[in-house]
Coordinates of C-alpha atoms in Angstrom, one line a residue:
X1 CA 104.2 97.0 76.3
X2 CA 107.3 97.0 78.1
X3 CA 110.0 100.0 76.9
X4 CA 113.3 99.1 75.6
X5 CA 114.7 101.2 78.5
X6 CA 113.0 99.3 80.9
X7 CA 114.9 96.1 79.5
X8 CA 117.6 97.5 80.1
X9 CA 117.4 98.6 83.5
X10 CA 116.6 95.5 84.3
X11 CA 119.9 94.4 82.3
X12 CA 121.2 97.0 84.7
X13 CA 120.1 95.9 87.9
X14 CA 121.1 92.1 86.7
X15 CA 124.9 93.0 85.9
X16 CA 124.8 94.9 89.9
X17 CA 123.3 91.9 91.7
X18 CA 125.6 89.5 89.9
X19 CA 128.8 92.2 90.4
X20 CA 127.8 91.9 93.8
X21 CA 128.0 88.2 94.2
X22 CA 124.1 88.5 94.9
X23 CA 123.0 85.7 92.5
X24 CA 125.7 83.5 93.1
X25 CA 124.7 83.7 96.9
X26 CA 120.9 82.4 96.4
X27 CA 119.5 78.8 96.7
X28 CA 120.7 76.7 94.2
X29 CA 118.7 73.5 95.6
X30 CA 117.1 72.2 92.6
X31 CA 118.5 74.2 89.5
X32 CA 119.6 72.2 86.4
X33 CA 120.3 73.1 82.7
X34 CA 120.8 76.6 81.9
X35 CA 119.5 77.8 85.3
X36 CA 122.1 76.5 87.5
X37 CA 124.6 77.3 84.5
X38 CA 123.6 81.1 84.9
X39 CA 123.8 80.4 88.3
X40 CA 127.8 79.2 88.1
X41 CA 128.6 82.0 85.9
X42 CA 127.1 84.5 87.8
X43 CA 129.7 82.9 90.8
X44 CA 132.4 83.2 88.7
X45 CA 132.0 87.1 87.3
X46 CA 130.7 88.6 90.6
X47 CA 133.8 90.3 92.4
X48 CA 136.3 88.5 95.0
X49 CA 135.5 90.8 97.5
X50 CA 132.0 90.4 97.0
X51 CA 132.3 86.6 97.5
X52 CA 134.2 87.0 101.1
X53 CA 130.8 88.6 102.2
X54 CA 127.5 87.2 104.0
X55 CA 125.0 87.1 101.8
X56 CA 122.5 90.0 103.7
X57 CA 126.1 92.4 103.1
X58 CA 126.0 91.3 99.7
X59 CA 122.3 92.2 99.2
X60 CA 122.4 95.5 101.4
X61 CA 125.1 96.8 98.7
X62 CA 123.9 95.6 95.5
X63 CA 120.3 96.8 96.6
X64 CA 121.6 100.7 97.9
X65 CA 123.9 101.3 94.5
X66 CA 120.4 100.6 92.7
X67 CA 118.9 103.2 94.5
X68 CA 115.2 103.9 95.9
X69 CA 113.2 102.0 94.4
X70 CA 115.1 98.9 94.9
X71 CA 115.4 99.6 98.9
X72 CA 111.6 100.0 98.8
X73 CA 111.6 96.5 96.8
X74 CA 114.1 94.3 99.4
X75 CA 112.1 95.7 102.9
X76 CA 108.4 94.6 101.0
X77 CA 110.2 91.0 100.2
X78 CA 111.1 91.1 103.3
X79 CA 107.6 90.8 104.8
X80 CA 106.7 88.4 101.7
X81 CA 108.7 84.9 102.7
X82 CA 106.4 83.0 100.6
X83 CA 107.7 84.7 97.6
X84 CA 111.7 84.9 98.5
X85 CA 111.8 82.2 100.9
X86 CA 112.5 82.2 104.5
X87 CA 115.7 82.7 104.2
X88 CA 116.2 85.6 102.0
X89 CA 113.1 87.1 103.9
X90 CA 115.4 87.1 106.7
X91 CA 118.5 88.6 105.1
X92 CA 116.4 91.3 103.5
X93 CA 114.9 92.4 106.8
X94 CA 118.3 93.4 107.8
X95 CA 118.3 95.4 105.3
X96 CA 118.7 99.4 106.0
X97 CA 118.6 102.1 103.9
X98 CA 121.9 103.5 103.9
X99 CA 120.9 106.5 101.2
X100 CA 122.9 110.0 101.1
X101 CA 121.5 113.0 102.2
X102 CA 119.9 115.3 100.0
X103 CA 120.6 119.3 99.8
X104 CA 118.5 121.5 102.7
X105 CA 117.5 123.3 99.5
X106 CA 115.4 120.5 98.4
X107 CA 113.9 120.3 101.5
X108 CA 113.2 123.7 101.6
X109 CA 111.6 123.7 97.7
X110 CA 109.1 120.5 98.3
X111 CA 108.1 121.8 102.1
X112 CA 107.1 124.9 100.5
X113 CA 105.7 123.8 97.6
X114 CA 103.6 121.3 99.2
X115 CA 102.1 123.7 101.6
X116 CA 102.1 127.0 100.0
X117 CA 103.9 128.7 102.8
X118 CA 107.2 129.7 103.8
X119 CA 109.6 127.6 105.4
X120 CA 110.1 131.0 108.3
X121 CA 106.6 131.2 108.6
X122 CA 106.3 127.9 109.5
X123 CA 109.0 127.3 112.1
X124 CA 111.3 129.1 113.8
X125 CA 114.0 126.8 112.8
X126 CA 114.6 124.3 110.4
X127 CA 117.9 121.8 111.0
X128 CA 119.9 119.8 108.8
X129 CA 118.7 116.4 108.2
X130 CA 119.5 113.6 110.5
X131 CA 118.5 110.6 108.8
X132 CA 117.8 109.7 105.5
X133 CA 115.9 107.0 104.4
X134 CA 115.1 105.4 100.5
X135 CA 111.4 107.5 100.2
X136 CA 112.2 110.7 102.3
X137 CA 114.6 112.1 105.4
X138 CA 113.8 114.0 108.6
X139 CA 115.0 117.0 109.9
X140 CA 114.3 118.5 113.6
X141 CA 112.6 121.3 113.7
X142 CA 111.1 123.9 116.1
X143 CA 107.6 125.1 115.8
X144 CA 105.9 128.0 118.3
X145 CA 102.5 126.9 119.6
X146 CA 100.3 128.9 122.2
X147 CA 103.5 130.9 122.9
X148 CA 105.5 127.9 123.8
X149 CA 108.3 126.3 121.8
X150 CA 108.2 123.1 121.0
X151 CA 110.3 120.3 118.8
X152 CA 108.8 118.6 115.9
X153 CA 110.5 116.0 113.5
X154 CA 109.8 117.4 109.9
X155 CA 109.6 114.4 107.1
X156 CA 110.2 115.4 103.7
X157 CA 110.3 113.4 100.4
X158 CA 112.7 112.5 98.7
X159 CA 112.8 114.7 95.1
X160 CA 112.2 112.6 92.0
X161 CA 111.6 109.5 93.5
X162 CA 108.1 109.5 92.2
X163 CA 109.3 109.3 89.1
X164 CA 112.4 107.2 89.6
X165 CA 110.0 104.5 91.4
X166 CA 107.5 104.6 88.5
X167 CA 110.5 103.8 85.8
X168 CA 111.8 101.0 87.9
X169 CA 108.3 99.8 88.7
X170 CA 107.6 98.9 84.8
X171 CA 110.9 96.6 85.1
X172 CA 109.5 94.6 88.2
X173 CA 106.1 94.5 86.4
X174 CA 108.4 93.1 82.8
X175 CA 110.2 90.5 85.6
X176 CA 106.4 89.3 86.8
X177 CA 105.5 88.9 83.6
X178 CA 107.7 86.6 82.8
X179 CA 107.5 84.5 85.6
X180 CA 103.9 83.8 85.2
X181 CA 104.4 82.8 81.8
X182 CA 107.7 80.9 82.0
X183 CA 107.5 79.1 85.7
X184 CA 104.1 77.8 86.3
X185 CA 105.3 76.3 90.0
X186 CA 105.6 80.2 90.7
X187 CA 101.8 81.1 89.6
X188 CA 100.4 80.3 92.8
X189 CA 102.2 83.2 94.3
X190 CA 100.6 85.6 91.8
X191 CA 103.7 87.7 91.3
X192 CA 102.0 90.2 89.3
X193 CA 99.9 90.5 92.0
X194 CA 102.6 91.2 94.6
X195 CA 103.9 93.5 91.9
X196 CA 100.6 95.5 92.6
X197 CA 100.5 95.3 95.9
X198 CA 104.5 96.8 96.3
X199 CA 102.8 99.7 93.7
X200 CA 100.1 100.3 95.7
X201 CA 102.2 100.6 99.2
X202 CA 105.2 102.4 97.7
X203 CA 102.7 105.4 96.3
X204 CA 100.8 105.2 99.5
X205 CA 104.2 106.0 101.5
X206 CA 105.3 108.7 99.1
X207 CA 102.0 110.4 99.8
X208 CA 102.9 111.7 103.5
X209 CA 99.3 112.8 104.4
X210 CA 98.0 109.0 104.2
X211 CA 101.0 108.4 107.1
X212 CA 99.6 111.0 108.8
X213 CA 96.3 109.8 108.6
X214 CA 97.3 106.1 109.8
X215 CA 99.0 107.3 112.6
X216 CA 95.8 109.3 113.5
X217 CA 93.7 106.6 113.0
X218 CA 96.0 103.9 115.2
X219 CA 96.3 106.8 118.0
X220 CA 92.3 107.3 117.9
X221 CA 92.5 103.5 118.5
X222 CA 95.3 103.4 120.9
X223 CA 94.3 106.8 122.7
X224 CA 93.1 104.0 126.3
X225 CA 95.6 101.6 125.7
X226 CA 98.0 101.4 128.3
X227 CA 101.8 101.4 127.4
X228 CA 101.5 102.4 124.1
X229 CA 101.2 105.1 121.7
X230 CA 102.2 106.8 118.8
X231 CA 103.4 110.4 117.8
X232 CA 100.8 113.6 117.3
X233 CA 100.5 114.7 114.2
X234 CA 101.0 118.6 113.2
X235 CA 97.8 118.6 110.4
X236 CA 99.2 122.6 110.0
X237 CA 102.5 122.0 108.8
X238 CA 101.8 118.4 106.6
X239 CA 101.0 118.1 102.8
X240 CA 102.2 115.7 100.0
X241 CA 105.2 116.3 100.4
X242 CA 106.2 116.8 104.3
X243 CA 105.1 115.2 107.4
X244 CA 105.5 117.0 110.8
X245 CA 105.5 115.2 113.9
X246 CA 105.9 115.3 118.0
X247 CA 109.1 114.9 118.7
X248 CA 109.9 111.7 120.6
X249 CA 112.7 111.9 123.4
X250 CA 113.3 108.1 124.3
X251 CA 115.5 105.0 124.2
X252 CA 114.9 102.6 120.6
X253 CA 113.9 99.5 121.6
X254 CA 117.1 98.1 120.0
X255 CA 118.9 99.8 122.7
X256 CA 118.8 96.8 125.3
X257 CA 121.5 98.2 127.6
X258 CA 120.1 101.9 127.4
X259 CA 117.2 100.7 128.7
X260 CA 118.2 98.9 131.5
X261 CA 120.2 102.1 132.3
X262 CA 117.0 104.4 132.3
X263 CA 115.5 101.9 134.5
X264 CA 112.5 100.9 132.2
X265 CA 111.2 97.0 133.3
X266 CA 112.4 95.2 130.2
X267 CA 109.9 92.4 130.9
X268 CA 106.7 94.4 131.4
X269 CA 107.7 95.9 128.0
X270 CA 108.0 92.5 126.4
X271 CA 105.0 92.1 127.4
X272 CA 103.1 95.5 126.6
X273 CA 104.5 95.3 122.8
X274 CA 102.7 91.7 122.2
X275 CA 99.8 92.6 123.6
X276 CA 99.2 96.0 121.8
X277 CA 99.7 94.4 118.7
X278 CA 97.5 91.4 119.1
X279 CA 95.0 94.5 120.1
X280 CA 95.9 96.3 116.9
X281 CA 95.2 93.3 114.7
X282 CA 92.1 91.4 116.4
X283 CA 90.7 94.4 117.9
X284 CA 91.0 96.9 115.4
X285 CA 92.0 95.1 112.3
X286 CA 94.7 97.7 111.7
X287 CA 98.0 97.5 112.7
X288 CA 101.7 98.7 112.0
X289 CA 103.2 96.1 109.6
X290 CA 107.4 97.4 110.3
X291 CA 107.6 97.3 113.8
X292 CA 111.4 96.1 114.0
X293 CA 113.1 98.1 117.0
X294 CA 114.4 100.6 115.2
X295 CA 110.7 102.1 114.7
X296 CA 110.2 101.6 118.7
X297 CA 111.0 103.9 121.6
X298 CA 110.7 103.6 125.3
X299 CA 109.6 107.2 126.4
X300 CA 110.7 108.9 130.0
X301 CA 107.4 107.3 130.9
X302 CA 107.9 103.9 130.2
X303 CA 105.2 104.0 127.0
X304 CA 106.2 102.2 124.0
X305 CA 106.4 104.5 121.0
X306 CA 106.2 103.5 117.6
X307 CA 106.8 105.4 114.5
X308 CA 107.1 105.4 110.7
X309 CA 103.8 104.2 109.4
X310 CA 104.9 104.1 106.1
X311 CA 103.7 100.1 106.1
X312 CA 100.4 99.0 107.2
X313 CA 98.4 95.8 107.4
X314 CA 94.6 95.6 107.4
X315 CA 92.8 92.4 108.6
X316 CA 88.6 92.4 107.6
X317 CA 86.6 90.2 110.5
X318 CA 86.5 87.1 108.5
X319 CA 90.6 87.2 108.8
X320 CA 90.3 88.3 112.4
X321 CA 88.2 85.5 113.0
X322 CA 90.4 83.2 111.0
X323 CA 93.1 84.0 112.9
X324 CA 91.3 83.3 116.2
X325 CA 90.0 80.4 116.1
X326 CA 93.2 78.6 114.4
X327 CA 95.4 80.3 117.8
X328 CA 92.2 78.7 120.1
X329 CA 92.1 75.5 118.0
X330 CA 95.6 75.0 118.4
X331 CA 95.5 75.6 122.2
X332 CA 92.5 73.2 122.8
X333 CA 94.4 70.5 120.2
X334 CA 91.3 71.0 118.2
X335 CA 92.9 70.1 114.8
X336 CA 89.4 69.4 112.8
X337 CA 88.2 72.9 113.6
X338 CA 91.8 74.6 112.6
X339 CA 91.7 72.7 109.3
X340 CA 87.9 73.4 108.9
X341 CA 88.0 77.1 109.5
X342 CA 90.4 77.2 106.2
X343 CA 87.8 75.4 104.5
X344 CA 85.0 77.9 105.6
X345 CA 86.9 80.5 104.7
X346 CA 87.2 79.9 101.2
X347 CA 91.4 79.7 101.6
X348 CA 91.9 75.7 100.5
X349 CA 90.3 74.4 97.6
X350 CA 86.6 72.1 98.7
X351 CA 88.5 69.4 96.1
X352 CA 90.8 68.7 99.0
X353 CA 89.9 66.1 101.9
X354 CA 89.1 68.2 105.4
X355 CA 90.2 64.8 107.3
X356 CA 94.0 64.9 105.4
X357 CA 93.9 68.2 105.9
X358 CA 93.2 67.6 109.7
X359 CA 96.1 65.4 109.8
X360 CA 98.6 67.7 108.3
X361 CA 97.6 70.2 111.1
X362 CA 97.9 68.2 113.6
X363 CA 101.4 67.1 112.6
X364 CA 102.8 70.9 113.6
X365 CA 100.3 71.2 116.6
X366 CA 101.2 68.3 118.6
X367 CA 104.9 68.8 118.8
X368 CA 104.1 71.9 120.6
X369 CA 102.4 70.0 123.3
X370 CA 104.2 69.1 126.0
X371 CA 107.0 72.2 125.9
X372 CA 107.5 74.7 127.9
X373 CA 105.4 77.3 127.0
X374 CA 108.0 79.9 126.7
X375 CA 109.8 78.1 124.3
X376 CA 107.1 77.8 122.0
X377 CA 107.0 80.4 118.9
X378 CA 103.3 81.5 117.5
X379 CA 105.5 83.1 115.0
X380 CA 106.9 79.8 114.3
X381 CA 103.7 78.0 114.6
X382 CA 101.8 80.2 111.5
X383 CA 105.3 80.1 109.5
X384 CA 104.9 76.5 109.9
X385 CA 101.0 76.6 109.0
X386 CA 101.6 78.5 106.0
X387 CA 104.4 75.7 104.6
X388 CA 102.2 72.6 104.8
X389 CA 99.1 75.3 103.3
X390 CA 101.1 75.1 100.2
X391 CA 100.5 71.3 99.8
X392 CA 97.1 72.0 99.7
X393 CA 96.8 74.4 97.2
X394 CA 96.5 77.7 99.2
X395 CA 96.6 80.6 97.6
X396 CA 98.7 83.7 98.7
X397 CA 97.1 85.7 101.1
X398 CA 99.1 89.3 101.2
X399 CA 97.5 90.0 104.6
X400 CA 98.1 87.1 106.5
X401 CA 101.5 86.7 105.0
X402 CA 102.6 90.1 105.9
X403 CA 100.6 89.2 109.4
X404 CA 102.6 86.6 110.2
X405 CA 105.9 88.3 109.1
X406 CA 105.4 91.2 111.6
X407 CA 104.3 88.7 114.1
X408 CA 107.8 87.2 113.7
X409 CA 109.3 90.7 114.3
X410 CA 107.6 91.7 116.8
X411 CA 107.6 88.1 118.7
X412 CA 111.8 88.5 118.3
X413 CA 112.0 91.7 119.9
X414 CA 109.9 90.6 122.6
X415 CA 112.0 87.6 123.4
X416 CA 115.0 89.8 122.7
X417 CA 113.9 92.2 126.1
X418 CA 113.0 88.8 128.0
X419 CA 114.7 85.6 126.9
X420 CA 112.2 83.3 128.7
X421 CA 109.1 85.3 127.3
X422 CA 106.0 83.4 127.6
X423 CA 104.2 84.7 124.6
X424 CA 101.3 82.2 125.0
X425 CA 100.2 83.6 128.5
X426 CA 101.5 87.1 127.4
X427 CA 98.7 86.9 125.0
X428 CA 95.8 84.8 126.7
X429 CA 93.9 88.5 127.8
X430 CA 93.9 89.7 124.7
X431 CA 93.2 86.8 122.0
X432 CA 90.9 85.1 124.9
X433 CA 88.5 88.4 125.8
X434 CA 88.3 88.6 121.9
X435 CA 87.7 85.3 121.5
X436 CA 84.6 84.8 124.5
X437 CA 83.1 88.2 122.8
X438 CA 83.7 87.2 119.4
X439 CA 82.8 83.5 119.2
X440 CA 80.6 83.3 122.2
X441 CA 76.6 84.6 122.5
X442 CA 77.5 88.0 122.1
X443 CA 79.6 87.4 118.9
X444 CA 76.3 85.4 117.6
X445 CA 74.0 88.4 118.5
X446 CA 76.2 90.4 116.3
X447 CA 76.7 88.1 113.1
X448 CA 72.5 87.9 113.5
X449 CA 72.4 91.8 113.5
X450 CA 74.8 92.1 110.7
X451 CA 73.1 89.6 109.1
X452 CA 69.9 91.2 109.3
X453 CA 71.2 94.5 108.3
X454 CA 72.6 93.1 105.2
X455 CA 69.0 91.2 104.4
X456 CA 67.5 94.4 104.8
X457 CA 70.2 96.5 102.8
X458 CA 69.5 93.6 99.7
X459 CA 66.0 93.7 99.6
X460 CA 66.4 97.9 99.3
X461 CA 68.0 96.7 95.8
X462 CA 65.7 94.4 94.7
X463 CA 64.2 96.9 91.8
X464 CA 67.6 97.4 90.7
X465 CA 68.4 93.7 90.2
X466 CA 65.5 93.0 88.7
X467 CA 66.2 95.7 85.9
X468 CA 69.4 94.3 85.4
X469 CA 68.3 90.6 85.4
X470 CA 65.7 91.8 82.6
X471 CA 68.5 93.7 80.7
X472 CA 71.2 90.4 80.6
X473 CA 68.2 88.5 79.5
X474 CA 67.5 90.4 76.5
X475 CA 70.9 90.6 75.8
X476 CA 71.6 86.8 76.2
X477 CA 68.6 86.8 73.3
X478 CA 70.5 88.9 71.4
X479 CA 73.5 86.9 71.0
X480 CA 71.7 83.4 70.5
X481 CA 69.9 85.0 68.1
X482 CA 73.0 86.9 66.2
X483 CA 76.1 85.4 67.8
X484 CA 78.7 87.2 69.8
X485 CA 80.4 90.1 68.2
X486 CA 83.3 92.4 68.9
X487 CA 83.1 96.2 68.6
X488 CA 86.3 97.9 67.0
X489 CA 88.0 98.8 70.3
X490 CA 87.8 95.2 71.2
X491 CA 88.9 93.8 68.3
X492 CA 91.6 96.6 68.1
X493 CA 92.7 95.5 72.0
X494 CA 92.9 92.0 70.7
X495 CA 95.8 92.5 67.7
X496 CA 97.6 94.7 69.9
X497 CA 97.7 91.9 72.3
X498 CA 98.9 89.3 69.9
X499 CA 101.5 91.7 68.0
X500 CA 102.8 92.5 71.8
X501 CA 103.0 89.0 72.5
X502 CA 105.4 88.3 69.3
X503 CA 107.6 91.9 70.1
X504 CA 108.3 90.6 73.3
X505 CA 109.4 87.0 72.1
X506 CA 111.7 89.1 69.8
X507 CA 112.8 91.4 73.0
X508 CA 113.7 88.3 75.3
X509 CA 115.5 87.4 72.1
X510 CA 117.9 90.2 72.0
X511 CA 118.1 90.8 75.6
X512 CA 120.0 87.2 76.0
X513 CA 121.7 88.0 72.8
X514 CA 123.3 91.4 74.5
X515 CA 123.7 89.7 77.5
X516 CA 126.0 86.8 76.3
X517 CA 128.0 89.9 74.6
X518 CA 128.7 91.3 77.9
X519 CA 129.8 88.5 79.5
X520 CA 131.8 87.6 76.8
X521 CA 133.4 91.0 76.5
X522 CA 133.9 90.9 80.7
X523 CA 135.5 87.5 80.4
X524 CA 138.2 88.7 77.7
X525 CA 139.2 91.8 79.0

C-alpha cells in the first residue's frame, strides 16, 4: 500500500514540474477532456520566467530542486525513448547534475566507515571535492604505492541518499501503478517494469564495489584492445561507500578544440570509439550504457578513456545475434530474414503475418539505399526499427532500448569528431569478423556443442523431473477429487488486496480533492 506521505511527495514533485513550466512544455498532440485541461492550467500557473525557457532548461531545474532521486530518474528516461518519447529522451540527456557539494566531513565519516580505516592511513592527502554528482562526488587524492606517489580520484556517496531514493522510489512505483490501470495504450511499455529496472540500477550504482567490479570486468575484456581502456581500480582503498581510481590526465572528448591542440587524430578517434563499442556489445555482451563525452577522455597517448560505470547494459547471445543479423540483413537488403529473426526470437507476436511484417521493414531499409554511406545513421536506422515494431505488437525490450540509445550517443560523438564519418565501413571489421564466426561453420559447430552440452546437462535431471512430474500428478488428483482450496495466508493476501484496492480509490479521491484546493488558493492570492 502506498503511504500517505508518498502521495504527497508526489503532490510535491507535481506543483515543482508545473512551477517550472515543465508540464505545460510536454506534447499535447492528442489530449482532450480533462487531460489537455490540466494541461492548460498547468500553462497558465507555471511561472513567466519559467515559460521564456527551452524546455531541457525547464526540466534541468525542476528535476535538480527535487533532488537525487529525481536526477537519477531524468538520465534513466533518458536512455528509455520508448517510454518519454524521442523528444523528451533528448532533452533529458542533456540533463546534468548540477547538485551542491557536501561537507569534507561526510566524506571523511562514509570513507572510514566503509573501510574500517583511517582516512591518514589511507592516503597521504585527501582534497576537497571537485565534482559533485546526484549519487556521490569525487575528490583527488594521493595514495603511496611501492614508495612512489601517485594520484587517485576518490568517489564517495552521497549521505542519505539510500534512503532519500527508497522514499521517492515508492512514489514512481504509486505513479506506475496507475498508469497500468488507468491508460491501457501505455501497458505495452510495462511501466512497473521500467520502475524495477530504474530500482534495480540506481541500488546497483549506490553500491560502489559493483562499479568497481564492472570496470574490472570491461578492462579484463578490453586489456588487447587497441585505443581504448578504462581506469585501474584501487580494490585496497574501495568499499560500499567509496571508490578509488587511477587518476586520468587527458582531454574530455567534448573538448573538440583541446584535442586538436594536443594533436590527437580526431578521425582515427571517431573511429576507435565505434568500433570498441560494437566490440563491447557483440563481442563481449557487456558494455558501458553512458558514454556521452563527458565520460570520455583522450589520454597523452592517444587511448580513449572512459569512466563512470555507474550504467551498464548486458546483451545474452540470442540478442547479440539479433542484433547481427538485422545490421547484415539490412546491408544485403535481405528484408525477409530481418523481419523473420524477430519472429525467431520470440519479440513479435506468431498472430502477426511475417510477409507484412517483411514489408514494413523494407519500407525503412530501402531509403537507405542509394545514399552516401556517411550520411546514413544505424542509430537512426534501429530508432526507426523500433517505431514501426510498435505496430506489431512488440513488447519493450529494456536491453535493446537502452542499446540503441547509447548507440545514438556514441554514433553523435563520433560524427561530432568527424563530420563525414562513415559509420557503416567504420564498423564492417567488427560486426563482419563477428558475423563470419558467429553465423558461419564455426558459429554452427558451437550452437551443436552447446546444444549437446545442454542435452547432456537435461538428461543429468531426468530423476528430478520425474519426482516432480509424479508429485503435480498426485496433487492434480487431489484437487479433482476435493476442489481447489486456499490456505489462510492466501486467503488473508487476497482481502488485503481488495480492501487496498478500495483505500486507494478513496486516496486518488482526496488527492484531486487537495489538489483543486491548491490551485484554487494559488489563483486567488
Amino acid at each position: 500500500m502506498s503511504s500517505p506521505a508518498a502521495i504527497f511527495r508526489l503532490m510535491r514533485a507535481g506543483w515543482i514540474m508545473t512551477r517550472e513550466g515543465v508540464i505545460s512544455a510536454l506534447p499535447a498532440e492528442g489530449l482532450s477532456g480533462l487531460p489537455a485541461f490540466g494541461h492548460r492550467m498547468a500553462g497558465l500557473l507555471a511561472r513567466r520566467r519559467a515559460m521564456t525557457a527551452q524546455r531541457s532548461e525547464r526540466m534541468s531545474r525542476a528535476i535538480n530542486k527535487l533532488g537525487p532521486s529525481y536526477v537519477k530518474l531524468g538520465q534513466f528516461l533518458a536512455t528509455r525513448p520508448d517510454v518519454v518519447g524521442t523528444e523528451v529522451a533528448d532533452d533529458l540527456a542533456l540533463l546534468q547534475d548540477q547538485l551542491d557539494f557536501f561537507p569534507m566531513d561526510a566524506s571523511i565519516k562514509a570513507i572510514e566507515g566503509s573501510l574500517g580505516r583511517s582516512v591518514s592511513d589511507l592516503f597521504v592527502s585527501l582534497d576537497e571535492p571537485i565534482a559533485a554528482a546526484s549519487i556521490a562526488q569525487v575528490h583527488p587524492a594521493f595514495v603511496a604505492s611501492n614508495g612512489d606517489i601517485k594520484k587517485v580520484a576518490v568517489k564517495v556517496v552521497r549521505p542519505g541518499v539510500r534512503q532519500r531514493f527508497n522514499n521517492d522510489l515508492e512514489s514512481f512505483f504509486l505513479v506506475a501503478r496507475w498508469q497500468e490501470r488507468y491508460v491501457p495504450a501505455t501497458r505495452r511499455l510495462r511501466p512497473i517494469e521500467v520502475t524495477r529496472t530504474l530500482a534495480q540500477t540506481t541500488r546497483i550504482e549506490m553500491d560502489l564495489r559493483l562499479e568497481a567490479a564492472a570496470l574490472s570486468e570491461i578492462g579484463e575484456n578490453t586489456k588487447d584492445d587497441p585505443g581504448f581502456r578504462v581506469p585501474t581500480v584501487d580494490w585496497e582503498r574501495t568499499g560500499r561507500d567509496v571508490l578509488t581510481l587511477e587518476w586520468i590526465d587527458g582531454v574530455k572528448m567534448s573538448d573538440i578544440e583541446g584535442l586538436r591542440a594536443a594533436g590527437h587524430n580526431l578521425i582515427k578517434l571517431a573511429e576507435t570509439l565505434i568500433q570498441s563499442f560494437l566490440r563491447h556489445t557483440l563481442r563481449d555482451g557487456f558494455f558501458h550504457a553512458d558514454m556521452h563525452p563527458g565520460n570520455l577522455f583522450v589520454d597523452d597517448e592517444g587511448h580513449i578513456v572512459a569512466v563512470d560505470f555507474g550504467i551498464t547494459g548486458r546483451l545474452g547471445k540470442k540478442e547479440r545475434r539479433f542484433l547481427a543479423e538485422i545490421l547484415y540483413g539490412f546491408i544485403t537488403r535481405d528484408y525477409v530474414r530481418v523481419a523473420e529473426v524477430h519472429f525467431e526470437a520470440g519479440y513479435v507476436p506468431h498472430r502477426h503475418d511475417v510477409a507484412s511484417f517483411a514489408q514494413a521493414i523494407r519500407a525503412i531499409g530501402e531509403p537507405i539505399h542509394g545514399q552516401p554511406a556517411e550520411t546514413i545513421s544505424m542509430a537512426k536506422l534501429l530508432t526507426l526499427l523500433f517505431e514501426v515494431t510498435e505496430l506489431f505488437d512488440m513488447e519493450t525490450r529494456p536491453e535493446l532500448v537502452m542499446l540503441q540509445k547509447t548507440m545514438v550517443v556514441v554514433e553523435g560523438v563520433s560524427r561530432t569528431l568527424d563530420p563525414h564519418f562513415n559509420m557503416w565501413k567504420a564498423s564492417e571489421p567488427v560486426v563482419g569478423s563477428w558475423i563470419r564466426r558467429n553465423l558461419g561453420p564455426q558459429g554452427i559447430l558451437v550452437d551443436a556443442r552447446e546444444g549437446a552440452q545442454a542435452v547432456l546437462h537435461l538428461a543429468r535431471q531426468v530423476p528430478e523431473l520425474v519426482g516432480r512430474a509424479d508429485r503435480l500428478s498426485k496433487e492434480l488428483d487431489r484437487m479433482a477429487e476435493h476442489g481447489l482450496r486456499f490456505d489462510e495466508q492466501t486467503a488473508h493476501a487476497i482481502g488485503k488486496a481488495e480492501a487496498r484496492h478500495t483505500r486507494s480509490g478513496r486516496i486518488a479521491l482526496w488527492v484531486i480533492a487537495i489538489c483543486l484546493v491548491i490551485i484554487t488558493y494559488e489563483l486567488l492570492s
